[in-house]
Amino acid sequence: MADDQHEEVSKKVSAEEEIRRGITVMRRVVQGRSRGIILDVCWNNQGQLIEPNGRTLTSFIGALVRNEIPITCDDWRNKELNESKEKIWSEIKRCFNIEEERRGFCMKLAGKLLRGFRTFLSSKFLKDADGNFVDAELPKKYESLISAEEWEAFKSKRQDPVFQRISATNRERASSPAYPYRKGRVGYGRLEQSMLQKEESSETSLPAHVLWKEARVGKSGVPQEEVLHVYQKCEELSQSLSPDDTKGILSRALDVPEYSGRVRGKGFGVTPTSLSIKKGKAPSNRELHARLEAMQAELDALRREREASASTVYRDASDKNSINCTFQPNIPEGISHCQLYLSSPYYRMVGKGKVHNVSGVLLHTRELPAGCLKVSVDIAVEPNAALPYPSDDSDATTVHEAVGSFVAWPTNLICVGYETPTKSKSKDNAIPRHTESTVSRKELQENEVSNASAQQKKEVSNASARVKSSGAKKTVARKKPTTKYRSCLRTFLEMTDIPTGGVRNVHMEVGIFGFDYDQMIGNEDFMQVFGHEEIGVNVVNTYIRFLYDKLMRPNGLDESFGFLAPATVNLGLILNRPDTVTEYVLRILMDNKDAEKLFFIPFNTGGHWLLLAINPIREIVYYLDSLGNDWTTYPDMKVLIDTVLQAFRAQRDIQTSRRGANSITWIKVACPQQRNQIDCGYFMLRFMRDTLALGRLMIPTDYFEEFKCAFYTKDQVDEIKEEWCQFMIELNVFS
C-alpha cells in the first residue's frame, strides 16, 4: 500500500515537472520572501550579473516577463508596457536586494528573455523539421500564460511575408557561425567569475579575447584551430598596441563589421560606455548639474572679460587726435601689416591689409569714428562680409569692394602682423609678428579658427578648377586641418539648450533630395562628430547640404550631380517597403531624364555606410565600400536598383535587345579602406566630396588618381568634421 502511494506521488510530481517545464514560476524565491529571506545579488566591475544568485535572478525575471507581458508584444519600448514593467521591477525588489540603478539592466534583460521565449515558441511549435510553418494549436502547458486570441495573433504575425523574409535573413546570418559559442546559458560574466576563482587571481576582469577563446571550448576541453589562430593574433596585437586600444583587439583580429555599441568577448550588459567609466560611484544628476553650472559661470566670466576689454579700448580711443602708439601699445605707431576681423554673427577674420596708426590722420578728409583706426584693405578673405563702417566716398559696402582703398576699422578688431603673399618666408624677408593684441587670449584662438576657415573655404571652392587646369596626376595638396571649429562649435553649444534636449532645424530645399523639409539636429548628432563616433543620417544629410551649398551650386555642378535621401533609400526600407523606395528613386530619375547625371546614394545597411553612384542614362552603378565588400553582400539592394533602372529605361522608351535587357553595369571601385569600425560614414562622405571636387561623371575602377590612397588618414577624416562644424557655425544653429 505504501509502495502504491509512493508510486502515485512520484507520477504526480513527474507530471507537474513536465507541465512546469518552460514556465518556471520560481516558487522557492517567493516562499523565501514570505519567510523574510531577501536574496543578495552580486555584480562584477563591468555591471554584469554573477553568482551567487545571478542565475536565480535571471530565471525569476524570465518567469515574471512571461506572466506579465503578452507574446504579441513586438516593441519592448512601447509605453503601454510601462505599467507591466513597473510591476516586474516591484516584484524583483521585493525578492532581491538590488539597487535602483540596476533597473535599466534588469529591464533590458527582461526584453531579451521575452524575445527568447517568442523564438522558442515559434521554433518548437510552429515549424517542422524542415523549417516550414505549421498551424499548431496552443500547447496545453502554456494555456495559463497565453490566451487563445494571443496565440492566433502570434501565429498570424509569423505567417506575414515581411516577417518571414526578415526571419529568413536573420536565420541565414546565424546559421553557421565561424566561431560558435559553446558554454550554453553560462554567459560571459559568470564564465569570467569561474575562471578567476579557478585561477585564484586577484584581478577583477580578464581581457576580452581570453574570455572569447574560453567561451568556444566545448566538452573536449580543446579549442578549435581557427579559434586558437584568432587568439594568437590577439596576443600579438596586445603587444604592439597601447593600453588604450586593447578594448578593440578582438574586433581587429576577427576583422569583421561591428555594430554600434557592441563589445566583443564581454557578453550581455557591457557597452563601450560602461567600459570607459572609472571605478567608483558614477556622478549623480545633481553633481553633473553643478558641473554644468560651473562651466556656464566660467563662460559668462570670459564673455564679460572680453566685453570689458573692448569697452576699455573704445574709451581709450575716444580722443581722435590721441590715437597713436602711446595709447595703443599693441599697435605700433606708423604703418603695420594687420588682419581684419568682424565679431558678428561670429568672430572671424574677413580681410588683410595695413593699419595706419598715425596721430591726426584723416579718412577722406574726415575724422575717424570713435574707437577706429584707418586701414587699407589688401586681401578680401571673406569678400561678401559687410564693412563695419561703409565708405561714403567710394560707395564700398563689402570687404571685396574696399580692396585697394582706405576704410575705418574698430581698433579691437585689428590684429597686427602677418606675412604678405609676395614676401619670401626666409629669415631676411620675414615680417616680425607681434605676440599680443588688444583682444583676449580666447579671441586670438578664434582668430586662428577664422584664418583656417578662409583657407579651407578657398580650397574647397577652387578644388575643381585647380585639378582641371593642372592636368597633372598628383595628389591634391591639402592643408592639415585643425580642431578649432569643433572646439568653437562645442563652446557655442554649451550656451544653448541643445545639450539638455533642444533641437535645431536645418532647411533642406527641394533641389537636394527632391522634396522640401527641415532636418532636425540635436545633441546626439553633435556628439557623434565631437567624439568620433559612428555618424547617423542627420549628420550625413547636413553634410550633403554643405556639399550642395559650397561645391555644387557655386560651380554649376547641380546640373551634373544629384543626391538621393539616405533616410528613404536604405536596406531596412528595401526589405520592408520596397515599393516606396522604388517609387521615390524612379521619380527622381524621371525628373532628370533629359540630361546625363550622376546620383549619389549614401546607403546604410543597418550598421554600415557605403556609397552608390548611379548614372541612369548609361545604366552604370558605381559601388564604393570602405570595408571591401561587393554588392553581392546585399542582394536585395542590387535587385531594387536593377529594377528601378529597367523601369527608367522602359519609361524613356529605350529599345534594347533581349540580350541587353539585363546589361546594367555594376562597377566595384577600389576606394580607400577603413582601418576601424567607425569611419565608414566619414569615408563615404569623402567619396562624394572627392568626386565633386573633380567634377567627373565617371569614377575609375581604381579610384581617382588625384585622391588615390590605401586609406584616408586621421587628418583627412578630421577635415570632414571641420567642414561640417564650420558649416554649422555659418548656419548659426546655436542661436
XYZ file of C-alpha atoms in Angstrom:
735
model
C 0.000 0.000 0.000
C 2.798 2.391 0.897
C 4.629 1.480 -2.305
C 1.494 2.227 -4.339
C 1.105 5.620 -2.659
C 4.794 6.413 -3.234
C 4.494 5.473 -6.905
C 1.354 7.609 -7.265
C 3.089 10.608 -5.676
C 6.139 10.097 -7.890
C 3.987 10.045 -11.000
C 2.214 13.203 -9.869
C 5.491 15.054 -9.225
C 6.894 13.915 -12.554
C 3.791 15.162 -14.364
C 3.958 18.503 -12.594
C 7.619 18.906 -13.507
C 6.806 18.184 -17.131
C 3.992 20.706 -17.130
C 6.106 23.361 -15.484
C 8.977 22.928 -17.943
C 9.311 26.209 -19.845
C 7.027 28.128 -17.463
C 9.203 28.409 -14.383
C 7.435 30.175 -11.518
C 10.363 30.292 -9.040
C 8.198 29.387 -6.060
C 11.149 28.999 -3.723
C 12.045 32.667 -4.229
C 8.514 33.812 -3.400
C 8.246 31.427 -0.473
C 11.607 32.610 0.831
C 10.359 36.187 0.691
C 7.354 35.168 2.801
C 9.802 33.912 5.434
C 11.720 37.186 5.308
C 14.558 35.887 3.106
C 15.703 38.544 0.635
C 18.402 37.283 -1.727
C 21.539 39.345 -2.314
C 22.654 39.940 -5.889
C 26.283 40.328 -6.985
C 27.715 42.202 -9.970
C 31.176 42.316 -11.483
C 33.020 45.576 -12.064
C 31.551 45.774 -15.591
C 27.945 45.644 -14.366
C 27.139 42.007 -15.218
C 25.190 39.555 -13.058
C 27.372 36.943 -11.344
C 26.985 34.343 -8.621
C 25.659 33.936 -6.048
C 22.059 34.350 -7.198
C 22.842 35.712 -10.666
C 21.262 32.715 -12.384
C 18.360 32.777 -9.935
C 17.560 36.418 -10.685
C 17.712 35.750 -14.433
C 15.257 32.849 -14.159
C 12.985 34.892 -11.893
C 12.882 37.773 -14.402
C 12.088 35.279 -17.172
C 9.160 33.893 -15.175
C 7.841 37.397 -14.456
C 8.056 38.626 -18.023
C 6.276 35.529 -19.371
C 3.439 36.121 -16.927
C 3.136 39.907 -17.317
C 3.929 40.637 -20.984
C 1.880 39.118 -23.852
C 3.784 37.279 -26.581
C 2.157 39.581 -29.151
C 4.317 42.463 -27.900
C 6.906 43.180 -30.610
C 8.140 46.558 -29.366
C 9.657 46.436 -25.888
C 9.818 50.258 -25.840
C 6.026 50.588 -26.165
C 4.815 52.981 -23.463
C 1.733 50.818 -22.934
C 4.039 48.309 -21.237
C 5.174 50.779 -18.565
C 2.640 49.541 -16.017
C 3.689 45.911 -16.519
C 7.380 46.849 -16.376
C 6.762 48.683 -13.107
C 5.125 45.581 -11.679
C 8.059 43.411 -12.788
C 10.554 45.753 -11.142
C 8.471 45.912 -7.969
C 8.440 42.104 -7.712
C 12.196 41.948 -8.282
C 12.855 44.423 -5.463
C 10.567 42.508 -3.099
C 12.579 39.306 -3.536
C 16.128 40.548 -4.172
C 18.381 43.096 -2.505
C 19.054 45.218 -5.591
C 19.922 48.895 -6.164
C 17.641 51.251 -8.087
C 20.345 51.992 -10.668
C 20.233 48.327 -11.760
C 16.722 48.749 -13.125
C 17.921 49.502 -16.647
C 19.940 46.279 -16.787
C 17.024 44.213 -15.480
C 14.571 45.703 -17.978
C 16.938 45.058 -20.884
C 17.378 41.510 -19.649
C 13.596 41.111 -19.433
C 13.213 42.237 -23.051
C 15.901 39.796 -24.138
C 14.223 36.924 -22.288
C 10.845 37.773 -23.844
C 12.375 37.665 -27.329
C 13.950 34.324 -26.492
C 10.597 32.949 -25.303
C 8.882 34.013 -28.540
C 11.657 32.411 -30.582
C 11.331 29.202 -28.569
C 7.566 29.035 -29.160
C 7.965 29.660 -32.869
C 10.750 27.097 -33.360
C 9.239 24.425 -31.106
C 5.588 24.517 -32.129
C 5.179 26.458 -35.388
C 7.879 24.851 -37.551
C 8.513 21.326 -38.733
C 11.899 19.665 -39.102
C 12.458 21.435 -42.443
C 11.611 24.860 -41.035
C 8.201 25.101 -42.728
C 5.278 26.760 -40.954
C 2.871 24.509 -39.051
C -0.592 25.686 -37.973
C -0.355 24.271 -34.443
C -2.848 24.557 -31.603
C -1.976 26.359 -28.386
C 0.214 23.997 -26.285
C -1.701 22.937 -23.199
C 1.156 23.531 -20.814
C 1.196 27.253 -21.779
C -2.554 27.834 -21.511
C -2.019 29.587 -18.166
C 0.297 32.121 -19.826
C -1.134 32.574 -23.314
C -4.737 33.193 -24.279
C -6.281 31.730 -27.425
C -6.538 35.211 -29.002
C -2.860 35.930 -28.304
C -1.842 32.608 -29.832
C -3.794 33.251 -33.038
C -2.319 36.744 -33.336
C 1.145 35.295 -32.694
C 0.688 32.720 -35.478
C -0.674 35.338 -37.859
C 2.374 37.523 -37.303
C 4.695 34.578 -38.081
C 2.879 33.997 -41.376
C 3.336 37.586 -42.539
C 5.595 37.649 -45.670
C 7.634 40.605 -44.413
C 8.272 38.903 -41.075
C 9.224 35.644 -42.777
C 11.654 37.432 -45.077
C 13.381 39.165 -42.175
C 13.362 35.938 -40.176
C 14.941 34.033 -43.061
C 17.670 36.660 -43.390
C 18.455 36.538 -39.671
C 18.340 32.743 -39.611
C 20.774 32.516 -42.506
C 23.081 35.026 -40.840
C 23.187 32.987 -37.625
C 23.056 29.514 -39.177
C 26.750 28.699 -39.491
C 28.843 30.840 -37.136
C 32.569 30.596 -37.785
C 33.325 30.505 -34.061
C 30.278 29.058 -32.227
C 29.690 29.802 -28.546
C 29.854 26.552 -26.505
C 29.006 27.488 -22.917
C 25.225 27.236 -23.046
C 23.492 29.605 -20.609
C 26.568 30.358 -18.510
C 27.192 33.770 -20.020
C 30.438 35.708 -20.147
C 30.017 37.296 -16.713
C 29.709 34.022 -14.808
C 32.326 32.392 -17.058
C 34.788 35.131 -16.159
C 33.950 34.713 -12.468
C 34.582 30.964 -12.565
C 37.887 31.414 -14.418
C 39.136 33.975 -11.879
C 38.085 31.746 -8.970
C 39.735 28.710 -10.522
C 42.992 30.579 -11.018
C 42.677 32.232 -7.578
C 43.524 35.501 -9.313
C 43.356 38.896 -7.632
C 42.283 40.503 -10.913
C 38.703 41.718 -11.289
C 38.397 41.136 -15.036
C 40.021 39.314 -17.940
C 40.921 40.522 -21.444
C 38.082 40.125 -23.933
C 39.999 37.757 -26.222
C 40.833 35.416 -23.303
C 37.138 35.146 -22.416
C 36.206 34.796 -26.081
C 38.536 31.816 -26.535
C 37.353 30.046 -23.351
C 33.692 30.524 -24.379
C 34.413 28.484 -27.531
C 35.897 25.465 -25.794
C 33.495 22.517 -25.784
C 33.302 19.400 -23.628
C 36.517 18.067 -25.118
C 38.416 20.914 -23.496
C 40.351 21.592 -26.709
C 39.634 24.781 -28.714
C 39.388 24.622 -32.499
C 42.392 25.572 -34.583
C 40.554 28.589 -36.021
C 39.807 29.865 -32.506
C 43.453 29.469 -31.500
C 44.523 31.361 -34.614
C 42.364 34.357 -33.632
C 43.600 34.134 -30.042
C 47.250 34.163 -31.140
C 46.581 37.155 -33.357
C 45.031 38.954 -30.356
C 48.108 38.169 -28.265
C 50.359 39.663 -30.939
C 48.195 42.780 -31.219
C 48.167 43.237 -27.438
C 51.963 43.543 -27.527
C 52.004 46.179 -30.258
C 49.056 48.398 -29.272
C 48.844 50.924 -26.476
C 46.714 50.086 -23.400
C 44.026 52.497 -24.597
C 43.490 50.364 -27.701
C 43.234 46.940 -26.069
C 39.438 47.016 -25.954
C 39.360 46.759 -29.739
C 41.920 43.951 -30.091
C 39.370 41.184 -30.634
C 37.480 43.196 -33.255
C 40.726 43.884 -35.089
C 41.725 40.213 -35.029
C 38.337 38.997 -36.308
C 38.300 41.724 -38.977
C 34.502 41.782 -39.317
C 31.961 44.634 -39.393
C 30.774 45.751 -35.971
C 27.518 47.181 -34.676
C 27.489 50.426 -32.756
C 27.734 49.825 -29.021
C 28.977 46.240 -29.295
C 31.827 44.938 -27.147
C 33.093 41.558 -28.319
C 34.090 38.952 -25.780
C 32.283 40.545 -22.825
C 28.666 39.476 -23.197
C 25.316 40.974 -22.248
C 25.330 44.195 -20.226
C 28.753 45.501 -21.273
C 28.926 48.567 -23.543
C 31.773 50.869 -24.633
C 30.386 53.438 -22.225
C 30.416 51.091 -19.237
C 33.991 50.069 -20.007
C 35.165 53.677 -20.075
C 33.641 54.537 -16.684
C 36.254 54.760 -13.951
C 35.969 52.653 -10.839
C 33.809 54.148 -8.192
C 30.348 55.559 -7.996
C 29.058 57.329 -11.083
C 28.274 61.044 -10.630
C 24.683 61.830 -9.780
C 22.440 64.147 -11.779
C 22.929 66.796 -9.108
C 26.720 66.609 -9.454
C 26.508 66.773 -13.235
C 24.180 69.766 -12.978
C 26.629 71.508 -10.637
C 29.469 70.936 -13.086
C 27.386 72.345 -15.916
C 26.568 75.447 -13.876
C 30.271 75.925 -13.069
C 31.175 75.700 -16.761
C 28.395 78.146 -17.615
C 29.687 80.602 -14.988
C 33.198 80.319 -16.408
C 31.927 81.055 -19.926
C 29.955 84.050 -18.644
C 33.072 85.384 -16.895
C 35.110 85.069 -20.083
C 32.397 86.860 -22.030
C 32.272 89.732 -19.523
C 36.061 89.971 -19.581
C 36.068 90.299 -23.352
C 33.302 92.893 -23.329
C 35.146 94.893 -20.652
C 38.347 94.759 -22.692
C 36.523 96.008 -25.782
C 34.855 98.886 -23.911
C 38.217 99.956 -22.461
C 39.684 100.159 -25.931
C 36.800 102.322 -27.106
C 37.224 104.663 -24.134
C 40.955 104.999 -24.732
C 40.316 105.771 -28.401
C 37.597 108.384 -27.819
C 40.046 111.243 -28.341
C 40.661 111.006 -32.087
C 43.800 113.136 -32.003
C 45.424 110.834 -29.457
C 45.266 107.611 -31.483
C 48.931 106.723 -31.584
C 51.366 104.277 -30.086
C 51.117 105.961 -26.689
C 47.520 104.808 -26.230
C 47.709 101.712 -28.463
C 50.736 99.796 -27.111
C 49.976 96.670 -29.214
C 49.532 98.568 -32.480
C 52.877 100.283 -33.161
C 52.996 103.811 -34.398
C 53.219 104.071 -38.160
C 52.059 101.615 -40.817
C 51.870 97.899 -39.993
C 50.519 94.798 -41.666
C 47.374 93.522 -39.985
C 44.466 91.112 -40.044
C 40.927 92.484 -40.024
C 38.127 90.819 -38.048
C 34.388 91.069 -37.534
C 32.573 89.878 -34.407
C 29.056 89.304 -35.808
C 27.407 86.878 -36.336
C 30.533 85.103 -35.027
C 34.161 86.090 -34.578
C 36.205 85.540 -37.766
C 38.859 87.086 -39.994
C 37.489 88.762 -43.135
C 40.490 90.503 -44.645
C 44.141 91.557 -44.520
C 45.713 94.922 -45.033
C 47.729 97.711 -43.361
C 46.813 99.763 -40.319
C 47.824 103.453 -40.293
C 48.348 104.385 -36.639
C 49.411 107.964 -37.200
C 48.487 110.916 -34.974
C 45.944 113.250 -36.563
C 45.340 111.019 -39.610
C 42.114 111.653 -41.558
C 39.931 109.355 -43.642
C 38.978 111.006 -46.936
C 39.263 114.481 -45.320
C 37.006 113.340 -42.456
C 37.802 112.449 -38.899
C 37.787 108.769 -37.968
C 34.822 107.376 -35.991
C 35.432 106.919 -32.264
C 37.442 103.800 -31.436
C 38.637 103.250 -35.012
C 41.862 103.348 -36.992
C 42.491 103.901 -40.668
C 43.272 100.711 -42.610
C 43.919 99.889 -46.249
C 42.384 96.603 -47.395
C 44.758 94.447 -49.476
C 43.130 90.993 -49.406
C 39.461 90.031 -49.032
C 39.336 86.716 -47.142
C 35.544 86.849 -46.881
C 34.597 89.005 -49.894
C 30.907 89.468 -49.079
C 31.434 90.478 -45.448
C 29.927 93.908 -44.731
C 32.301 96.701 -43.718
C 31.872 97.888 -40.109
C 31.891 101.499 -41.442
C 30.954 101.690 -45.166
C 32.926 104.211 -47.204
C 30.839 107.192 -48.321
C 33.350 108.325 -50.928
C 33.866 105.024 -52.762
C 30.391 103.506 -52.199
C 32.143 100.385 -50.848
C 29.957 98.319 -48.529
C 31.778 94.931 -48.546
C 35.361 93.881 -47.923
C 35.805 92.940 -51.588
C 34.658 96.373 -52.767
C 37.070 98.019 -50.317
C 40.203 96.280 -51.651
C 42.733 98.947 -52.636
C 41.060 101.722 -50.638
C 41.045 103.114 -47.096
C 38.291 102.412 -44.556
C 37.722 102.873 -40.822
C 38.053 99.729 -38.697
C 37.353 99.240 -34.941
C 40.620 99.054 -33.014
C 39.644 95.957 -31.048
C 39.049 94.068 -34.328
C 42.546 94.706 -35.708
C 45.315 92.162 -35.126
C 48.787 93.342 -36.165
C 51.211 91.087 -38.002
C 51.093 88.701 -40.963
C 53.352 87.718 -43.844
C 52.329 89.166 -47.183
C 51.864 86.643 -50.018
C 54.579 88.318 -52.112
C 57.251 88.053 -49.438
C 59.653 85.146 -49.149
C 59.477 83.113 -45.956
C 63.205 83.373 -45.429
C 64.609 84.979 -42.307
C 65.710 88.063 -44.212
C 62.293 88.839 -45.636
C 60.075 87.685 -42.773
C 57.921 90.389 -41.265
C 58.033 90.453 -37.442
C 54.846 89.077 -35.865
C 53.586 90.690 -32.669
C 52.663 88.245 -29.931
C 49.987 90.389 -28.293
C 46.967 92.358 -29.451
C 44.070 94.239 -27.995
C 41.911 91.114 -27.999
C 41.901 88.422 -25.322
C 43.578 85.016 -25.490
C 40.257 83.361 -26.380
C 39.775 85.811 -29.255
C 43.235 85.016 -30.588
C 42.278 81.349 -30.682
C 39.095 82.252 -32.522
C 41.196 84.344 -34.919
C 43.168 81.225 -35.803
C 39.887 79.400 -36.356
C 38.738 82.102 -38.754
C 42.069 82.066 -40.572
C 41.711 78.312 -41.098
C 38.128 78.924 -42.235
C 39.184 81.235 -45.019
C 41.924 78.943 -46.248
C 39.669 75.895 -46.127
C 36.772 77.668 -47.828
C 39.025 78.964 -50.587
C 40.494 75.494 -51.114
C 37.110 73.758 -51.360
C 35.612 76.269 -53.793
C 38.621 76.153 -56.141
C 39.492 72.438 -55.891
C 37.885 71.503 -59.207
C 39.470 74.371 -61.123
C 42.950 73.605 -59.743
C 42.865 69.968 -60.749
C 41.401 70.575 -64.194
C 43.878 73.319 -65.032
C 46.931 71.385 -63.877
C 46.137 68.079 -65.597
C 48.896 66.502 -63.507
C 48.456 63.122 -61.845
C 49.486 64.259 -58.403
C 47.621 64.086 -55.141
C 45.918 67.382 -54.416
C 47.815 69.066 -51.592
C 45.680 69.940 -48.590
C 46.390 71.932 -45.514
C 46.399 69.879 -42.333
C 43.076 70.554 -40.587
C 42.806 71.715 -37.009
C 40.167 71.048 -34.380
C 39.348 74.729 -33.954
C 35.870 74.616 -35.491
C 34.886 71.670 -33.335
C 36.137 73.440 -30.218
C 34.438 76.667 -31.201
C 31.121 74.982 -32.051
C 31.204 72.959 -28.852
C 31.683 76.131 -26.823
C 28.752 77.791 -28.559
C 26.506 74.768 -27.977
C 27.238 74.742 -24.252
C 25.490 78.105 -24.029
C 22.284 76.742 -25.600
C 19.578 74.252 -24.637
C 20.876 71.662 -27.124
C 22.861 69.629 -24.519
C 19.663 69.294 -22.459
C 17.477 68.043 -25.312
C 16.940 71.072 -27.524
C 16.948 70.611 -31.297
C 17.537 72.870 -34.292
C 16.242 72.719 -37.854
C 18.450 72.837 -40.955
C 16.390 73.597 -44.053
C 16.812 71.124 -46.918
C 15.467 72.681 -50.094
C 13.798 70.669 -52.819
C 16.875 70.664 -55.073
C 18.829 68.427 -52.688
C 16.665 65.318 -52.281
C 13.677 66.165 -54.454
C 11.463 67.315 -51.594
C 11.467 70.254 -49.224
C 11.768 69.703 -45.470
C 13.531 70.784 -42.273
C 16.213 68.411 -40.995
C 16.239 68.222 -37.205
C 19.627 68.022 -35.500
C 20.283 67.583 -31.800
C 22.939 66.944 -29.187
C 23.441 63.302 -30.163
C 24.410 64.337 -33.690
C 26.943 66.904 -32.474
C 28.437 64.372 -30.042
C 28.950 61.893 -32.898
C 31.258 64.389 -34.604
C 32.898 65.727 -31.430
C 33.597 62.255 -30.023
C 34.458 60.428 -33.280
C 31.523 58.052 -33.112
C 29.630 56.393 -35.929
C 27.654 59.141 -37.646
C 23.926 58.915 -38.241
C 21.667 60.052 -41.038
C 21.244 63.572 -39.583
C 24.973 64.301 -39.852
C 25.082 62.785 -43.338
C 22.145 64.881 -44.554
C 23.529 68.151 -43.204
C 26.954 67.459 -44.736
C 25.202 66.871 -48.053
C 23.633 70.313 -47.605
C 27.211 71.630 -47.174
C 28.313 69.925 -50.419
C 25.251 71.309 -52.211
C 25.803 74.877 -50.978
C 29.602 75.039 -51.218
C 30.615 72.785 -54.115
C 27.646 72.086 -56.348
C 25.659 75.281 -56.793
C 28.592 77.754 -56.909
C 30.285 75.679 -59.633
C 27.147 74.707 -61.550
C 27.593 71.048 -60.609
C 23.937 70.685 -59.642
C 23.291 70.178 -63.365
C 25.563 67.115 -63.403
C 25.194 65.608 -59.930
C 22.344 64.816 -57.567
C 21.561 63.124 -54.259
C 19.004 60.577 -53.100
C 17.873 60.745 -49.466
C 19.543 58.060 -47.301
C 16.512 58.081 -44.987
C 14.380 56.907 -47.924
C 16.853 54.576 -49.672
C 18.372 52.110 -47.211
C 18.414 48.383 -46.619
C 15.757 48.461 -43.908
C 13.194 50.149 -46.153
C 14.133 47.974 -49.125
C 13.314 44.893 -47.045
C 10.117 46.289 -45.514
C 8.729 48.753 -48.071
C 10.407 48.148 -51.434
C 7.566 49.795 -53.372
C 8.074 53.081 -51.511
C 11.809 53.082 -52.278
C 11.258 52.152 -55.926
C 8.675 54.901 -56.413
C 10.925 57.574 -54.892
C 14.092 56.635 -56.815
C 12.220 56.323 -60.111
C 10.546 59.716 -59.612
C 13.899 61.450 -59.057
C 15.441 59.770 -62.098
C 12.479 60.651 -64.324
C 12.598 64.282 -63.178
C 16.155 64.370 -64.582
C 15.722 62.087 -67.607
C 16.802 64.624 -70.230
C 20.428 65.056 -69.145
C 23.215 62.730 -68.084
C 23.654 62.986 -64.338
C 25.447 61.076 -61.565
C 23.293 60.429 -58.491
C 24.865 59.740 -55.097
C 23.073 57.339 -52.725
C 24.609 57.274 -49.224
C 23.416 53.758 -48.422
C 23.030 52.425 -44.886
C 22.914 48.658 -44.430
C 21.801 48.850 -40.808
C 25.246 49.210 -39.242
C 27.476 50.354 -42.096
C 27.632 53.209 -44.632
C 28.625 52.676 -48.261
C 28.155 54.772 -51.406
C 26.268 54.018 -54.604
C 26.814 56.402 -57.525
C 24.312 55.814 -60.334
C 24.473 57.078 -63.911
C 20.942 56.132 -65.076
C 21.447 57.206 -68.707
C 24.462 54.918 -69.171
C 22.991 52.335 -66.733
C 26.160 52.222 -64.644
C 26.243 51.736 -60.867
C 29.485 52.530 -59.052
C 29.827 50.643 -55.766
C 32.199 52.167 -53.150
C 32.520 50.228 -49.876
C 35.263 51.102 -47.389
C 35.055 47.552 -45.963
C 35.935 45.972 -49.302
C 32.693 44.001 -49.730
C 30.904 43.859 -53.066
C 27.236 44.254 -53.968
C 26.549 40.518 -53.623
C 26.659 41.097 -49.859
C 23.336 42.950 -50.192
C 21.325 41.146 -52.909
C 18.066 42.978 -52.081
C 19.783 46.302 -52.733
C 21.057 45.181 -56.131
C 17.686 43.760 -57.168
C 15.900 47.022 -56.338
C 18.422 49.248 -58.129
C 18.350 46.994 -61.214
C 14.541 47.045 -61.167
C 14.465 50.849 -60.984
C 16.926 51.243 -63.860
C 14.945 48.830 -66.015
C 11.741 50.764 -65.259
C 13.592 54.012 -66.040
C 14.670 52.553 -69.379
C 11.100 51.446 -70.152
C 9.545 54.823 -69.327
C 12.052 56.538 -71.616
C 11.001 54.135 -74.419
C 14.568 52.954 -74.908
C 14.608 49.876 -77.113
C 17.152 47.195 -76.313
C 17.842 43.665 -77.427
C 16.822 40.732 -75.281
C 20.493 40.076 -74.562
C 20.992 43.673 -73.473
C 17.876 43.830 -71.310
C 19.901 42.965 -68.225
C 23.111 44.744 -69.224
C 23.174 47.096 -66.230
C 26.838 47.532 -65.298
C 27.951 47.345 -61.678
C 31.498 48.526 -61.001
C 33.255 47.887 -57.711
C 35.625 50.807 -57.132
C 38.893 50.119 -55.304
C 38.338 53.036 -52.927
C 40.294 53.806 -49.704
C 39.617 51.236 -46.973
C 38.815 51.996 -43.344
C 41.007 50.520 -40.597
C 38.472 50.562 -37.771
C 34.744 50.010 -37.239
C 33.743 53.693 -37.018
C 34.986 55.589 -40.064
C 32.644 54.191 -42.738
C 30.396 57.274 -42.634
C 33.290 59.719 -42.924
C 34.844 57.707 -45.772
C 31.526 57.679 -47.616
C 31.253 61.475 -47.301
C 34.798 61.888 -48.644
C 33.972 59.693 -51.650
C 31.240 62.194 -52.603
C 33.474 65.167 -51.795
C 36.361 63.835 -53.945
C 34.044 63.184 -56.887
C 32.512 66.657 -56.705
C 35.926 68.303 -56.313
C 36.983 66.806 -59.647
C 33.573 67.245 -61.293
C 33.713 63.968 -63.227
C 30.751 61.747 -64.063
C 32.919 58.635 -64.332
C 34.623 57.071 -61.312
C 37.699 54.971 -62.267
C 37.744 51.369 -61.090
C 40.955 52.021 -59.152
C 39.604 55.367 -57.835
C 40.712 58.876 -58.841
C 44.445 59.216 -59.403
C 44.378 62.607 -57.664
C 42.969 61.123 -54.431
C 44.203 57.531 -54.614
C 45.394 56.090 -51.297
C 45.104 52.867 -49.328
C 43.148 54.594 -46.577
C 42.187 58.087 -45.516
C 44.374 59.457 -42.741
C 43.098 60.876 -39.480
C 43.703 64.378 -40.867
C 41.554 63.634 -43.916
C 38.747 62.341 -41.697
C 39.124 65.365 -39.411
C 38.787 67.611 -42.446
C 35.236 66.316 -42.944
C 34.445 67.066 -39.295
C 35.894 70.568 -39.519
C 33.924 71.362 -42.670
C 30.720 70.155 -41.029
C 31.359 72.170 -37.849
C 32.285 75.280 -39.841
C 29.079 74.933 -41.842
C 27.016 74.547 -38.656
C 28.581 77.769 -37.358
C 27.792 79.561 -40.615
C 24.188 78.357 -40.380
C 24.124 79.716 -36.826
C 22.482 76.558 -35.490
C 23.366 77.528 -31.916
C 21.156 80.629 -31.913
